[in-house]
Amino acid sequence: YVLQGYGLTETCAGTFVSLPNELQMLGTVGPPIPNVDVCLESVPEMGYDALAQTPRGEICVRGKTLFSGYYKREDLTNEVMIDGWFHTGDIGEWQPDGSLKIIDRK
């Protein structure tokens, strides 16, 4: 199988992985994996509303696999870690099937 996924160094692994033989997920990174919490945060200055009928916003992740911070860069860590959520800087759009499509960058 060829699968699509999404993850960052800061998440220490994949955060989303598409499912095999699910053609409706083409163009998405699939649903979140079980060990993470994911939410979208509205980015009004870019016109993205996480509470809209089609939710769009900055991808935020939390869970036990997250990094503990940037080495000797507490300032950068504080920019991206807010209330336990890692703000990725990527913009996602939830799909009706629970998968996520990456659509922009903050």
CSV table of C-alpha atoms in Angstrom, one decimal:
chain,number,residue,atom,x,y,z
A,1,TYR,CA,0.0,0.0,0.0
A,2,VAL,CA,1.0,3.6,-0.5
A,3,LEU,CA,-0.3,5.7,2.3
A,4,GLN,CA,-0.2,9.4,3.0
A,5,GLY,CA,0.6,10.8,6.4
A,6,TYR,CA,1.6,13.9,8.4
A,7,GLY,CA,3.9,14.4,11.3
A,8,LEU,CA,6.7,16.7,12.5
A,9,THR,CA,9.9,16.4,14.4
A,10,GLU,CA,8.1,18.0,17.3
A,11,THR,CA,5.4,15.3,17.3
A,12,CYS,CA,8.1,12.6,17.4
A,13,ALA,CA,6.2,10.5,14.9
A,14,GLY,CA,3.3,10.5,12.5
A,15,THR,CA,0.2,12.3,13.7
A,16,PHE,CA,-2.1,11.3,10.9
A,17,VAL,CA,-2.0,8.3,8.5
A,18,SER,CA,-4.4,7.5,5.7
A,19,LEU,CA,-6.1,4.1,5.6
A,20,PRO,CA,-5.4,1.5,2.9
A,21,ASN,CA,-8.1,1.1,0.2
A,22,GLU,CA,-10.0,4.2,1.3
A,23,LEU,CA,-10.1,6.1,-2.0
A,24,GLN,CA,-12.2,9.0,-0.5
A,25,MET,CA,-9.1,9.9,1.6
A,26,LEU,CA,-7.0,10.6,-1.5
A,27,GLY,CA,-5.5,14.1,-1.1
A,28,THR,CA,-5.8,14.0,2.7
A,29,VAL,CA,-3.3,12.8,5.4
A,30,GLY,CA,-6.0,10.5,6.9
A,31,PRO,CA,-7.4,10.6,10.4
A,32,PRO,CA,-5.4,11.2,13.6
A,33,ILE,CA,-3.6,8.2,15.1
A,34,PRO,CA,-5.0,7.0,18.5
A,35,ASN,CA,-2.2,8.4,20.8
A,36,VAL,CA,-2.7,12.1,20.1
A,37,ASP,CA,-5.4,14.8,20.5
A,38,VAL,CA,-5.8,17.1,17.6
A,39,CYS,CA,-7.9,20.3,17.1
A,40,LEU,CA,-8.1,23.1,14.7
A,41,GLU,CA,-7.7,26.7,16.0
A,42,SER,CA,-9.3,29.5,14.0
A,43,VAL,CA,-7.0,31.9,12.2
A,44,PRO,CA,-9.3,34.9,11.5
A,45,GLU,CA,-6.6,37.0,9.9
A,46,MET,CA,-6.4,34.4,7.2
A,47,GLY,CA,-10.1,33.7,7.0
A,48,TYR,CA,-10.0,30.3,8.6
A,49,ASP,CA,-12.8,29.4,11.1
A,50,ALA,CA,-12.5,26.1,13.1
A,51,LEU,CA,-16.2,26.3,14.0
A,52,ALA,CA,-17.5,26.7,10.4
A,53,GLN,CA,-19.5,24.0,8.6
A,54,THR,CA,-16.3,23.0,7.0
A,55,PRO,CA,-13.8,23.5,9.8
A,56,ARG,CA,-10.5,25.1,8.8
A,57,GLY,CA,-7.7,26.3,11.1
A,58,GLU,CA,-4.2,25.9,12.5
A,59,ILE,CA,-3.5,22.2,13.4
A,60,CYS,CA,-2.8,21.9,17.1
A,61,VAL,CA,-1.6,18.6,18.6
A,62,ARG,CA,-1.1,17.3,22.2
A,63,GLY,CA,-0.1,13.9,23.6
A,64,LYS,CA,2.6,11.9,25.2
A,65,THR,CA,4.7,11.7,22.0
A,66,LEU,CA,5.2,15.5,21.8
A,67,PHE,CA,8.7,17.0,22.2
A,68,SER,CA,9.5,18.7,25.6
A,69,GLY,CA,10.8,21.9,24.0
A,70,TYR,CA,13.4,23.4,21.7
A,71,TYR,CA,17.0,23.0,23.1
A,72,LYS,CA,18.0,26.2,24.9
A,73,ARG,CA,15.2,28.1,23.1
A,74,GLU,CA,12.5,28.6,25.7
A,75,ASP,CA,11.3,31.7,23.7
A,76,LEU,CA,10.6,29.5,20.7
A,77,THR,CA,9.0,26.8,22.8
A,78,ASN,CA,6.7,29.3,24.4
A,79,GLU,CA,5.6,30.6,20.9
A,80,VAL,CA,4.4,27.1,19.8
A,81,MET,CA,3.3,25.5,23.1
A,82,ILE,CA,0.2,27.1,24.4
A,83,ASP,CA,-1.8,25.4,27.2
A,84,GLY,CA,-0.3,22.1,26.4
A,85,TRP,CA,-1.1,22.3,22.7
A,86,PHE,CA,1.6,22.4,20.0
A,87,HIS,CA,0.7,24.9,17.3
A,88,THR,CA,2.1,23.5,14.1
A,89,GLY,CA,1.8,26.5,11.9
A,90,ASP,CA,0.0,24.3,9.3
A,91,ILE,CA,-3.6,25.0,8.2
A,92,GLY,CA,-5.9,22.0,7.9
A,93,GLU,CA,-9.4,21.3,6.9
A,94,TRP,CA,-11.5,18.5,8.5
A,95,GLN,CA,-13.2,16.2,5.9
A,96,PRO,CA,-16.6,14.6,6.5
A,97,ASP,CA,-14.9,11.2,6.9
A,98,GLY,CA,-12.7,12.4,9.8
A,99,SER,CA,-9.6,12.8,7.7
A,100,LEU,CA,-7.6,16.0,7.5
A,101,LYS,CA,-6.5,17.9,4.4
A,102,ILE,CA,-3.5,20.2,4.7
A,103,ILE,CA,-4.4,23.4,2.8
A,104,ASP,CA,-2.1,26.2,3.9
A,105,ARG,CA,0.7,27.4,6.1
A,106,LYS,CA,0.5,30.2,8.6
